[in-house]
Short mmCIF file of C-alpha atoms and ligand atoms in Angstrom, two decimals:
data_model
loop_
_atom_site.label_atom_id
_atom_site.label_comp_id
_atom_site.label_asym_id
_atom_site.label_seq_id
_atom_site.Cartn_x
_atom_site.Cartn_y
_atom_site.Cartn_z
CA MET A 1 0.00 0.00 0.00
CA LYS A 2 1.24 3.48 -0.78
CA THR A 3 -0.83 5.43 1.72
CA ARG A 4 -1.37 4.58 5.30
CA HIS A 5 -4.32 6.33 6.81
CA LEU A 6 -5.12 6.04 10.44
CA LEU A 7 -8.48 7.02 11.78
CA ARG A 8 -8.22 8.63 15.14
CA THR A 9 -11.21 9.15 17.36
CA MET A 10 -11.52 11.80 19.98
CA ALA A 11 -14.11 11.90 22.76
CA LEU A 12 -15.41 15.42 23.17
CA GLY A 13 -16.14 15.83 26.87
CA SER A 14 -19.84 16.10 27.65
CA ILE A 15 -22.29 13.24 27.32
CA LEU A 16 -24.37 15.15 24.77
CA CYS A 17 -21.35 15.69 22.63
CA LEU A 18 -20.18 12.13 22.85
CA GLY A 19 -20.10 11.83 19.09
CA THR A 20 -16.63 11.27 17.80
CA ALA A 21 -14.68 13.55 15.59
CA ALA A 22 -12.78 11.44 13.18
CA ALA A 23 -9.72 13.14 11.83
CA GLN A 24 -7.54 11.67 9.21
CA ALA A 25 -3.94 11.56 10.27
CA GLN A 26 -0.96 9.74 8.98
CA GLU A 27 1.50 7.86 11.04
CA PHE A 28 4.88 6.88 9.78
CA THR A 29 7.15 4.17 11.00
CA ARG A 30 10.89 3.77 11.36
CA GLN A 31 10.71 1.60 8.22
CA ASP A 32 9.15 4.52 6.30
CA THR A 33 12.08 6.70 7.38
CA LEU A 34 14.66 4.08 6.45
CA ARG A 35 13.02 3.79 3.05
CA GLY A 36 12.23 7.44 2.43
CA SER A 37 15.13 9.45 3.78
CA ILE A 38 18.80 9.86 2.96
CA THR A 39 20.03 7.94 5.99
CA PRO A 40 23.66 8.26 7.19
CA GLU A 41 24.26 4.76 5.80
CA ARG A 42 23.22 6.03 2.35
CA ALA A 43 24.62 9.55 2.36
CA TRP A 44 28.33 8.73 2.39
CA TRP A 45 28.40 6.87 -0.90
CA ASP A 46 27.44 7.78 -4.45
CA LEU A 47 26.20 5.06 -6.78
CA SER A 48 28.24 4.65 -9.94
CA PHE A 49 27.23 1.27 -11.39
CA TYR A 50 24.95 -1.72 -10.95
CA HIS A 51 25.18 -5.14 -12.53
CA LEU A 52 21.94 -6.92 -11.86
CA ASP A 53 22.44 -10.57 -12.83
CA ILE A 54 19.42 -12.81 -12.23
CA ALA A 55 17.56 -15.92 -13.26
CA VAL A 56 13.78 -15.74 -13.39
CA ASN A 57 11.74 -18.88 -12.90
CA PRO A 58 8.03 -18.61 -13.77
CA GLN A 59 7.50 -22.25 -12.62
CA ASP A 60 7.76 -21.30 -8.97
CA SER A 61 7.54 -17.49 -9.27
CA SER A 62 11.07 -16.99 -8.00
CA ILE A 63 14.02 -14.77 -8.78
CA SER A 64 17.61 -15.49 -7.76
CA GLY A 65 20.97 -13.98 -8.51
CA SER A 66 23.11 -11.04 -7.53
CA ASN A 67 23.57 -7.32 -7.83
CA THR A 68 27.04 -5.83 -7.99
CA ILE A 69 27.03 -2.33 -6.56
CA ARG A 70 29.91 0.01 -7.38
CA TYR A 71 30.15 3.30 -5.51
CA LYS A 72 32.29 6.37 -4.93
CA VAL A 73 33.13 7.29 -1.34
CA LEU A 74 32.02 10.84 -0.47
CA GLU A 75 32.81 10.95 3.26
CA PRO A 76 35.82 9.40 5.02
CA ASN A 77 35.90 6.57 7.56
CA GLN A 78 32.45 5.13 6.90
CA GLN A 79 32.03 1.39 7.02
CA ARG A 80 28.30 0.71 7.28
CA MET A 81 26.19 0.69 4.14
CA GLN A 82 22.41 0.45 3.68
CA VAL A 83 21.08 -1.77 0.90
CA ASP A 84 17.33 -2.30 0.49
CA LEU A 85 15.50 -5.53 -0.28
CA GLN A 86 11.92 -6.17 0.75
CA PRO A 87 10.79 -9.48 2.26
CA PRO A 88 10.00 -12.16 1.36
CA MET A 89 13.11 -11.64 -0.80
CA ARG A 90 16.26 -12.42 1.18
CA ILE A 91 19.93 -11.54 0.93
CA SER A 92 21.97 -14.72 1.42
CA ARG A 93 25.44 -13.20 1.39
CA VAL A 94 27.40 -10.08 0.58
CA THR A 95 31.00 -10.11 -0.61
CA GLN A 96 33.65 -7.46 -1.00
CA GLN A 97 36.86 -8.25 -2.86
CA GLY A 98 35.72 -11.87 -2.95
CA LYS A 99 35.39 -12.17 0.85
CA ASP A 100 32.15 -12.43 2.83
CA VAL A 101 31.16 -9.41 4.91
CA PRO A 102 28.51 -9.33 7.66
CA VAL A 103 25.02 -8.15 6.84
CA GLN A 104 22.24 -7.38 9.29
CA GLN A 105 18.55 -7.13 8.40
CA ASP A 106 16.23 -4.42 9.72
CA GLY A 107 12.91 -4.95 7.92
CA ASN A 108 13.33 -3.81 4.33
CA ALA A 109 16.80 -2.41 5.01
CA TRP A 110 19.97 -4.46 5.18
CA PHE A 111 23.12 -3.02 6.77
CA VAL A 112 26.38 -4.23 5.33
CA GLN A 113 29.55 -3.98 7.41
CA LEU A 114 32.34 -3.33 4.90
CA ARG A 115 35.81 -4.81 5.30
CA GLU A 116 37.46 -1.55 6.33
CA PRO A 117 36.75 2.17 6.82
CA GLN A 118 36.30 3.74 3.38
CA GLN A 119 38.65 6.40 2.04
CA ALA A 120 36.99 9.49 0.57
CA GLY A 121 37.46 9.77 -3.18
CA THR A 122 38.04 6.06 -3.73
CA GLU A 123 35.73 3.63 -5.49
CA GLY A 124 34.42 0.45 -3.92
CA GLU A 125 32.29 -2.51 -4.89
CA ILE A 126 30.15 -5.10 -3.18
CA LYS A 127 28.26 -8.06 -4.58
CA VAL A 128 24.90 -8.88 -3.05
CA TYR A 129 23.50 -12.41 -3.52
CA TYR A 130 19.78 -12.86 -3.06
CA SER A 131 16.75 -14.98 -3.89
CA GLY A 132 13.10 -15.55 -3.13
CA LYS A 133 9.54 -15.22 -4.37
CA PRO A 134 8.98 -11.47 -4.75
CA GLN A 135 5.71 -9.81 -3.82
CA VAL A 136 3.06 -10.34 -6.48
CA SER A 137 1.33 -7.18 -7.67
CA GLU A 138 -2.35 -7.26 -6.78
CA ASN A 139 -3.25 -4.41 -9.10
CA PRO A 140 -0.43 -3.56 -11.49
CA PRO A 141 0.85 -0.96 -12.14
CA TRP A 142 -0.71 0.76 -9.10
CA SER A 143 0.35 -1.78 -6.52
CA GLY A 144 3.96 -2.83 -6.70
CA GLY A 145 5.27 -6.25 -7.50
CA ILE A 146 5.82 -8.85 -10.15
CA THR A 147 3.04 -10.02 -12.47
CA TRP A 148 3.27 -13.70 -13.38
CA ALA A 149 0.83 -13.96 -16.27
CA ARG A 150 0.32 -16.23 -19.25
CA ASP A 151 -0.31 -15.08 -22.80
CA ALA A 152 -3.18 -16.39 -24.96
CA ASN A 153 -1.04 -19.38 -25.94
CA GLY A 154 -0.43 -20.28 -22.31
CA LYS A 155 3.19 -19.15 -22.34
CA PRO A 156 4.64 -17.42 -19.27
CA TRP A 157 4.57 -13.64 -19.42
CA VAL A 158 6.39 -11.87 -16.59
CA ALA A 159 6.62 -8.15 -15.81
CA ASN A 160 7.52 -5.78 -12.99
CA SER A 161 5.83 -2.56 -11.86
CA ASN A 162 7.07 -0.93 -8.69
CA GLN A 163 6.87 2.86 -8.72
CA GLY A 164 6.44 4.11 -5.16
CA ASP A 165 6.68 0.68 -3.57
CA GLY A 166 10.21 0.45 -4.87
CA ALA A 167 12.56 -1.58 -7.00
CA SER A 168 13.74 -3.30 -3.81
CA LEU A 169 10.59 -5.42 -4.11
CA TRP A 170 12.56 -7.61 -6.52
CA TRP A 171 16.23 -6.64 -6.47
CA PRO A 172 18.65 -5.28 -3.84
CA CYS A 173 19.53 -1.63 -4.43
CA LYS A 174 19.83 1.82 -2.92
CA ASP A 175 16.09 2.32 -3.01
CA HIS A 176 15.90 6.08 -2.83
CA MET A 177 15.40 8.28 -5.86
CA TYR A 178 18.04 10.92 -5.11
CA ASP A 179 20.90 8.72 -6.32
CA GLU A 180 21.22 6.93 -9.65
CA PRO A 181 24.04 4.80 -11.07
CA ASP A 182 25.81 6.40 -14.04
CA SER A 183 25.26 3.20 -16.03
CA MET A 184 23.86 -0.26 -15.49
CA ARG A 185 24.16 -3.78 -16.84
CA ILE A 186 21.11 -6.04 -16.61
CA SER A 187 21.53 -9.77 -17.26
CA VAL A 188 18.39 -11.86 -17.11
CA ARG A 189 18.21 -15.61 -17.66
CA ALA A 190 14.85 -16.55 -19.16
CA PRO A 191 13.43 -20.07 -19.61
CA LYS A 192 13.66 -21.90 -22.91
CA GLY A 193 11.61 -20.31 -25.67
CA LEU A 194 11.18 -16.98 -23.88
CA MET A 195 13.00 -13.67 -24.15
CA ASP A 196 13.81 -10.95 -21.63
CA VAL A 197 13.59 -7.29 -22.63
CA SER A 198 15.17 -4.83 -20.22
CA ASN A 199 16.52 -1.29 -20.58
CA GLY A 200 19.14 0.12 -22.94
CA GLN A 201 20.77 -1.88 -25.72
CA LEU A 202 20.96 -5.66 -26.05
CA LYS A 203 24.68 -6.48 -25.93
CA GLY A 204 24.57 -10.25 -26.15
CA VAL A 205 22.62 -13.47 -25.67
CA GLN A 206 24.19 -16.42 -23.90
CA GLU A 207 22.78 -19.91 -24.49
CA HIS A 208 22.73 -22.51 -21.74
CA ALA A 209 22.68 -26.31 -22.00
CA ASP A 210 19.06 -26.51 -20.80
CA GLY A 211 17.87 -24.23 -23.61
CA SER A 212 17.46 -21.18 -21.38
CA LYS A 213 19.15 -17.95 -22.43
CA THR A 214 20.67 -14.99 -20.61
CA TYR A 215 19.94 -11.61 -22.18
CA HIS A 216 22.61 -9.00 -21.44
CA TRP A 217 21.35 -5.41 -21.58
CA TYR A 218 23.43 -2.29 -21.05
CA VAL A 219 22.12 1.15 -20.06
CA ALA A 220 24.66 3.85 -20.93
CA ASN A 221 22.91 6.60 -18.92
CA PRO A 222 21.85 7.27 -15.34
CA ILE A 223 18.68 5.32 -14.61
CA ASN A 224 16.17 5.67 -11.79
CA ASN A 225 15.59 2.44 -9.90
CA TYR A 226 11.83 2.13 -10.43
CA GLY A 227 12.50 2.42 -14.17
CA VAL A 228 14.51 -0.81 -14.35
CA ASN A 229 12.54 -3.20 -16.52
CA LEU A 230 11.97 -6.95 -16.51
CA SER A 231 9.77 -8.29 -19.32
CA ILE A 232 9.84 -11.98 -20.11
CA GLY A 233 7.60 -13.42 -22.76
CA ASP A 234 7.23 -14.93 -26.20
CA TYR A 235 8.06 -11.70 -27.99
CA ALA A 236 8.26 -10.80 -31.63
CA HIS A 237 10.68 -8.03 -32.52
CA TYR A 238 10.89 -5.36 -35.18
CA ALA A 239 13.10 -2.30 -35.48
CA GLU A 240 12.78 1.15 -36.98
CA THR A 241 14.81 4.35 -36.98
CA TYR A 242 13.75 7.85 -36.10
CA LYS A 243 15.73 10.79 -37.46
CA GLY A 244 15.60 13.22 -34.59
CA GLU A 245 17.35 16.27 -33.20
CA LYS A 246 20.44 14.29 -32.17
CA GLY A 247 20.61 12.07 -35.25
CA GLU A 248 19.41 8.51 -35.68
CA LEU A 249 17.48 7.03 -32.80
CA ALA A 250 17.07 3.23 -32.72
CA LEU A 251 13.47 2.16 -32.10
CA ASN A 252 12.90 -1.43 -31.04
CA PHE A 253 9.47 -2.94 -30.57
CA PHE A 254 8.53 -6.09 -28.67
CA PRO A 255 4.86 -7.09 -28.99
CA LEU A 256 3.69 -10.57 -28.11
CA ARG A 257 4.33 -12.79 -31.09
CA TYR A 258 0.67 -12.98 -32.14
CA ASN A 259 0.17 -9.20 -31.88
CA LEU A 260 2.89 -8.25 -34.34
CA ASP A 261 0.54 -6.89 -37.03
CA LYS A 262 -1.52 -4.87 -34.55
CA ALA A 263 1.65 -3.42 -33.03
CA LYS A 264 3.10 -2.35 -36.37
CA LYS A 265 -0.06 -0.33 -36.97
CA GLN A 266 -0.75 1.14 -33.53
CA TRP A 267 2.83 1.71 -32.40
CA ALA A 268 3.55 3.84 -35.48
CA GLN A 269 2.42 6.68 -33.18
CA THR A 270 5.91 6.50 -31.70
CA HIS A 271 7.09 8.67 -34.61
CA GLN A 272 4.37 11.29 -34.03
CA MET A 273 5.19 11.22 -30.32
CA LEU A 274 8.91 11.84 -30.88
CA GLU A 275 8.21 14.63 -33.37
CA ALA A 276 5.91 16.47 -30.95
CA PHE A 277 7.98 15.95 -27.80
CA GLU A 278 11.35 16.81 -29.35
CA HIS A 279 9.68 20.02 -30.55
CA TRP A 280 8.36 20.96 -27.13
CA PHE A 281 10.93 19.42 -24.77
CA GLY A 282 14.14 19.05 -26.80
CA PRO A 283 16.03 15.93 -27.88
CA TYR A 284 14.94 12.52 -26.59
CA PRO A 285 17.20 12.20 -23.50
CA PHE A 286 18.60 8.68 -24.10
CA TYR A 287 19.77 8.36 -27.72
CA GLU A 288 22.58 5.95 -26.68
CA ASP A 289 20.01 3.58 -25.17
CA GLY A 290 17.45 3.76 -27.97
CA PHE A 291 13.69 3.71 -27.41
CA LYS A 292 11.60 0.59 -26.94
CA LEU A 293 7.96 -0.34 -26.55
CA ILE A 294 7.29 -3.67 -24.85
CA GLU A 295 3.91 -5.35 -24.45
CA VAL A 296 3.14 -6.27 -20.82
CA PRO A 297 0.16 -7.75 -18.95
CA TYR A 298 -0.66 -4.43 -17.19
CA LEU A 299 -1.60 -0.96 -18.47
CA GLY A 300 1.88 0.55 -18.79
CA MET A 301 4.81 2.22 -17.06
CA GLU A 302 7.53 4.69 -17.96
CA HIS A 303 10.46 2.29 -17.64
CA GLN A 304 13.43 4.22 -18.99
CA SER A 305 14.12 3.61 -22.71
CA ALA A 306 11.86 0.54 -22.30
CA VAL A 307 8.31 1.87 -22.06
CA THR A 308 5.87 -0.88 -21.20
CA TYR A 309 2.52 -1.07 -22.96
CA GLY A 310 -0.75 -2.79 -22.15
CA ASN A 311 -3.40 -0.49 -23.62
CA GLY A 312 -4.88 -3.11 -25.95
CA TYR A 313 -3.76 -1.53 -29.25
CA GLN A 314 -6.40 1.18 -29.16
CA ASN A 315 -6.53 4.93 -28.77
CA GLY A 316 -7.55 6.67 -25.56
CA TYR A 317 -7.04 5.38 -22.04
CA ARG A 318 -8.24 1.78 -22.44
CA GLY A 319 -10.43 3.15 -25.22
CA ARG A 320 -11.82 6.03 -23.12
CA ASP A 321 -11.19 9.76 -23.31
CA LEU A 322 -10.37 11.06 -19.82
CA SER A 323 -11.03 14.66 -20.92
CA GLY A 324 -14.54 13.96 -22.22
CA THR A 325 -13.83 16.22 -25.22
CA GLY A 326 -13.10 13.62 -27.88
CA TRP A 327 -9.49 14.77 -28.24
CA GLY A 328 -8.28 11.98 -25.97
CA LEU A 329 -9.29 9.47 -28.64
CA LYS A 330 -6.87 10.97 -31.16
CA PHE A 331 -3.91 9.19 -29.57
CA ASP A 332 -2.91 6.07 -27.68
CA PHE A 333 -2.75 7.31 -24.10
CA ILE A 334 -0.07 4.82 -23.00
CA ILE A 335 2.32 5.52 -25.89
CA ILE A 336 2.05 9.29 -25.44
CA HIS A 337 1.86 9.52 -21.64
CA GLU A 338 4.48 6.92 -20.72
CA ALA A 339 6.90 8.14 -23.41
CA GLY A 340 6.37 11.72 -22.18
CA HIS A 341 7.94 10.50 -18.96
CA GLU A 342 11.26 10.01 -20.75
CA TRP A 343 11.63 13.80 -20.36
CA PHE A 344 9.80 14.31 -17.06
CA ALA A 345 10.59 11.32 -14.77
CA ASN A 346 13.55 9.69 -16.47
CA ASN A 347 15.52 12.74 -17.62
CA ILE A 348 14.38 15.06 -14.83
CA THR A 349 13.68 12.86 -11.79
CA TYR A 350 12.30 13.76 -8.37
CA LYS A 351 14.60 13.19 -5.40
CA ASP A 352 11.64 12.52 -3.11
CA VAL A 353 8.36 10.94 -4.21
CA ALA A 354 6.55 13.75 -2.35
CA ASP A 355 7.53 15.85 -5.39
CA MET A 356 6.01 13.40 -7.86
CA TRP A 357 4.16 16.30 -9.55
CA ILE A 358 7.44 16.94 -11.39
CA HIS A 359 6.80 13.65 -13.20
CA GLU A 360 3.05 13.55 -13.50
CA SER A 361 1.98 17.18 -13.94
CA PHE A 362 4.39 17.81 -16.80
CA THR A 363 3.66 14.44 -18.38
CA ASN A 364 -0.08 14.95 -18.12
CA TYR A 365 0.52 18.31 -19.77
CA SER A 366 2.60 16.61 -22.46
CA GLU A 367 -0.62 14.94 -23.66
CA SER A 368 -2.10 18.34 -24.46
CA LEU A 369 1.18 19.49 -26.05
CA PHE A 370 1.07 16.40 -28.27
CA LEU A 371 -2.41 17.51 -29.37
CA ASP A 372 -1.17 21.06 -29.78
CA TYR A 373 1.59 19.94 -32.15
CA HIS A 374 -0.62 17.73 -34.30
CA TYR A 375 -4.10 19.27 -33.95
CA GLY A 376 -3.56 22.86 -32.84
CA THR A 377 -3.79 24.97 -29.70
CA GLN A 378 -7.60 24.93 -29.54
CA ALA A 379 -7.56 21.11 -29.28
CA ALA A 380 -4.85 21.26 -26.61
CA ASN A 381 -6.78 23.83 -24.59
CA GLU A 382 -10.02 21.87 -24.74
CA TYR A 383 -8.25 18.70 -23.62
CA VAL A 384 -6.56 20.19 -20.57
CA ILE A 385 -9.72 22.07 -19.56
CA GLY A 386 -11.73 18.85 -20.00
CA LEU A 387 -9.46 17.05 -17.55
CA ARG A 388 -10.69 19.34 -14.75
CA ASN A 389 -13.70 17.06 -14.35
CA ILE A 390 -11.48 14.44 -12.68
CA ILE A 391 -9.80 16.79 -10.19
CA GLN A 392 -10.64 15.89 -6.58
CA ASN A 393 -9.08 18.75 -4.55
CA ASP A 394 -8.89 16.27 -1.67
CA ILE A 395 -5.35 16.69 -0.32
CA PRO A 396 -2.38 18.74 -1.58
CA ILE A 397 -0.43 17.58 -4.60
CA ILE A 398 2.87 17.63 -2.69
CA GLY A 399 3.15 14.70 -0.29
CA VAL A 400 5.14 14.14 2.91
CA TYR A 401 8.92 14.32 2.67
CA ASN A 402 11.43 11.69 3.82
CA VAL A 403 8.90 8.88 4.36
CA ASN A 404 8.24 7.79 0.76
CA GLN A 405 4.76 9.35 0.70
CA GLU A 406 3.28 10.80 -2.47
CA GLY A 407 0.55 13.46 -2.54
CA SER A 408 -2.85 13.65 -4.23
CA GLY A 409 -3.62 12.00 -7.56
CA ASP A 410 -4.54 15.56 -8.56
CA MET A 411 -0.86 15.82 -9.50
CA TYR A 412 -2.05 14.68 -12.95
CA PRO A 413 -5.02 16.84 -14.06
CA LYS A 414 -4.70 19.70 -11.57
CA GLY A 415 -0.94 19.88 -11.99
CA SER A 416 -1.32 20.14 -15.75
CA ASN A 417 -3.95 22.83 -15.33
CA MET A 418 -1.52 24.78 -13.14
CA LEU A 419 1.07 24.49 -15.91
CA HIS A 420 -1.60 25.64 -18.36
CA ASN A 421 -2.09 28.72 -16.16
CA LEU A 422 1.64 29.38 -16.43
CA ARG A 423 1.46 29.07 -20.20
CA GLN A 424 -1.23 31.78 -20.21
CA ILE A 425 0.89 33.98 -17.94
CA VAL A 426 3.92 33.60 -20.23
CA ASN A 427 1.55 34.53 -23.09
CA ASN A 428 4.19 33.67 -25.67
CA ASP A 429 4.32 30.06 -26.84
CA GLU A 430 7.84 30.28 -28.22
CA LYS A 431 9.05 31.47 -24.82
CA TRP A 432 7.01 28.77 -23.08
CA ARG A 433 8.57 26.15 -25.35
CA SER A 434 12.07 27.50 -24.65
CA ILE A 435 11.39 27.16 -20.91
CA LEU A 436 10.25 23.53 -21.28
CA ARG A 437 13.30 22.77 -23.41
CA GLY A 438 15.49 24.70 -20.97
CA LEU A 439 14.28 22.56 -18.05
CA ASN A 440 15.31 19.41 -19.92
CA LYS A 441 18.68 20.89 -20.86
CA ASP A 442 19.60 22.50 -17.54
CA PHE A 443 18.42 19.55 -15.40
CA TYR A 444 19.63 16.94 -17.93
CA HIS A 445 19.95 13.51 -16.25
CA GLN A 446 19.50 15.02 -12.79
CA THR A 447 17.42 14.31 -9.71
CA VAL A 448 15.74 17.47 -8.44
CA THR A 449 13.57 19.01 -5.74
CA THR A 450 10.37 20.97 -6.25
CA GLN A 451 12.24 24.10 -5.10
CA GLN A 452 14.65 23.76 -8.03
CA ILE A 453 11.82 23.46 -10.54
CA GLU A 454 9.75 26.25 -8.96
CA SER A 455 12.75 28.63 -8.87
CA TYR A 456 13.62 27.81 -12.46
CA LEU A 457 10.08 28.58 -13.63
CA SER A 458 9.93 31.84 -11.62
CA GLN A 459 13.30 32.94 -12.93
CA HIS A 460 12.61 32.15 -16.57
CA ILE A 461 9.02 33.37 -16.60
CA GLY A 462 10.30 36.54 -14.92
CA ARG A 463 7.96 36.70 -11.98
CA ASP A 464 7.90 35.31 -8.44
CA LEU A 465 5.45 32.43 -8.81
CA THR A 466 5.82 31.21 -5.21
CA PRO A 467 2.18 32.10 -4.36
CA VAL A 468 0.93 30.20 -7.43
CA PHE A 469 2.88 27.06 -6.48
CA ASP A 470 1.80 27.37 -2.84
CA GLN A 471 -1.81 27.64 -3.97
CA TYR A 472 -1.94 24.79 -6.46
CA LEU A 473 0.63 22.38 -5.03
CA ARG A 474 0.31 22.90 -1.27
CA ASP A 475 -3.35 23.89 -0.82
CA VAL A 476 -6.62 22.41 -2.07
CA ARG A 477 -8.58 25.63 -2.60
CA ILE A 478 -9.21 26.94 -6.11
CA PRO A 479 -8.79 30.72 -6.41
CA ARG A 480 -12.01 32.68 -6.89
CA LEU A 481 -11.95 35.99 -8.72
CA GLU A 482 -14.45 38.15 -6.86
CA TYR A 483 -15.65 41.32 -8.54
CA ARG A 484 -18.30 44.00 -8.25
CA VAL A 485 -19.22 47.05 -10.29
CA ASN A 486 -19.89 50.54 -8.95
CA GLY A 487 -21.01 52.75 -11.80
CA LYS A 488 -18.05 52.75 -14.16
CA THR A 489 -15.65 51.19 -11.65
CA LEU A 490 -14.80 47.49 -11.59
CA GLN A 491 -13.47 46.19 -8.27
CA TYR A 492 -11.77 42.81 -8.10
CA ARG A 493 -9.68 40.58 -5.84
CA TRP A 494 -8.68 36.96 -5.28
CA ALA A 495 -10.52 35.02 -2.57
CA ASN A 496 -10.39 31.42 -1.33
CA THR A 497 -6.59 31.49 -1.52
CA VAL A 498 -3.40 31.44 0.52
CA ASP A 499 -2.77 34.84 2.17
CA THR A 500 -0.10 36.06 -0.22
CA PHE A 501 -1.78 34.86 -3.40
CA ASN A 502 -1.41 36.88 -6.55
CA MET A 503 -1.64 35.79 -10.14
CA PRO A 504 -2.39 37.71 -13.31
CA VAL A 505 -5.54 36.65 -15.08
CA LYS A 506 -6.91 37.39 -18.52
CA VAL A 507 -10.52 38.53 -18.71
CA THR A 508 -12.77 40.05 -21.33
CA VAL A 509 -14.76 43.13 -20.36
CA ASN A 510 -17.57 43.76 -22.83
CA GLY A 511 -15.75 41.55 -25.31
CA GLU A 512 -12.42 43.33 -24.95
CA ALA A 513 -9.44 41.30 -23.68
CA GLN A 514 -7.80 42.72 -20.61
CA TRP A 515 -5.15 41.53 -18.12
CA LEU A 516 -5.84 42.02 -14.44
CA GLU A 517 -3.25 41.69 -11.66
CA PRO A 518 -5.49 40.80 -8.73
CA THR A 519 -4.19 40.28 -5.22
CA THR A 520 -6.19 39.39 -2.12
CA THR A 521 -7.12 43.05 -1.56
CA TRP A 522 -9.62 44.98 -3.65
CA GLN A 523 -8.33 46.84 -6.68
CA GLU A 524 -10.15 49.06 -9.15
CA LEU A 525 -10.37 49.47 -12.87
CA LYS A 526 -12.08 52.41 -14.57
CA LEU A 527 -14.44 51.30 -17.32
CA LYS A 528 -15.71 52.98 -20.47
CA LYS A 529 -19.33 52.14 -19.82
CA LYS A 530 -21.62 51.02 -17.06
CA LYS A 531 -22.86 47.45 -16.43
CA PRO A 532 -19.91 45.63 -17.98
CA LYS A 533 -20.04 41.97 -18.84
CA LEU A 534 -16.95 40.26 -17.43
CA GLU A 535 -15.68 36.84 -18.42
CA VAL A 536 -12.56 35.06 -17.23
CA ASP A 537 -10.46 33.33 -19.89
CA PRO A 538 -11.46 29.66 -19.49
CA ASN A 539 -7.81 28.61 -19.85
CA PHE A 540 -7.24 29.71 -16.25
CA TYR A 541 -8.13 27.12 -13.64
CA VAL A 542 -9.99 29.55 -11.34
CA THR A 543 -13.57 30.40 -10.56
CA ALA A 544 -15.23 33.82 -10.73
CA GLN A 545 -18.11 35.38 -8.84
CA ASN A 546 -19.93 38.70 -9.03
CA VAL A 547 -20.28 39.55 -5.34
CA ALA A 548 -22.24 42.79 -5.78
CA ALA A 549 -25.56 41.05 -5.38
CA ALA A 550 -24.40 38.98 -2.44
ZN1 ZN B 601 2.56 9.01 -15.47
#
């Protein structure tokens, strides 16, 4: 489970008032802190390389093998290292320079006692051996784990999905998003007749006497741990090339064998996707690793350079349009959304899952930018406005820091509507595009905090947007433009907001476009005639109310 809610009851004193006030509160455990914070046993070392080397056995739903972890020492004299692996998976031994070192389990965390105090600036390596039957996902991709499925021919079909719950569900790693290895090798031994598709480029296939094969994949770029992919199945394969901003990009496609024809038709959208997103966001961030689509038995996930797909070869979100405008049926939601994450999630990655809006708000907005590129700005506007019907305004978008706790699902449609507000404020699409491209260039292959992204946007838009971010990311109220008319004077202000809220808004007064700079105190505008008709530009996610009559 990602969220742990605890109902607390409070007795209220008198007998008559004995009803209980139930307040929702969240309690976090030591395990949440070990998982969600940069503990001292994590902070002193910087990941440089992983070699995950495993055998996957669909017969008994088990995984066994090792992960070699190479690291740079940042602080002197440290000897204790935290590695994460969630039960029922177990670490059997850890070696350093070929010799066993002690390891002590504390729930999901394992503390390795290295052979000697580490010297700052040096590089070290440990090898972690492990095995077990990893947690099975009850509802992939929303609940973490492995899916052990069978295709229509009865052949095993295995996939992982573990955002939030963590990659340590199935392999031992530093399971915190702030640190990524600079590169990674993934070797997966798959049973006879089946293939593994992981991230990056396929470097070799090793045949074993029993007919099983080990697929060796190499990722030449930093990779976030939840993006590491395991897909085993009876796959067909075809390849294409995309000529993009950084030259030739290798596209490799892995549908189930019997879906090859469907895939060749539906997955052609990959080209439209790359054209639109390179325009808006800049070059695809992982040319060296290529781009892949892989069919899986769940809806889909943004695994880096290995996007997984389970949308049934149809447009929309499982054939539906989430915006209710019709525009959502113009594209395959999973191809466009999950590939959008290559820029916002895989290129620019949150350090703490509390800041997950950096992934989901921008990627949700990428859907409308895809429409903008291929169908025009009116289509894009209608789509993002249409998505407001699924906003809950239940809890803030930003979650709780240092305990692996994400915020509201509103990070998708409300976050993209906040970005749409910013686009209106910029009021210059070429500038807006240069800011989106600038984010991907200046934070290239980095993990970031919300403060970094907020400051960047304020700086490049040229206005302190702190109140806007506080309002939409840290509060659940939607700003209300209150106005009243006195003769030829229009009075206006923001209400239902944080104290310091201010945000420009575009309105039409008697059909004439006009920018207002409301704050939370009343301001005035002299009008040409009495009884004006005022309308707020629908692209702003705000409400408006004439309070004169009230
Ligand atoms: Zn997403």
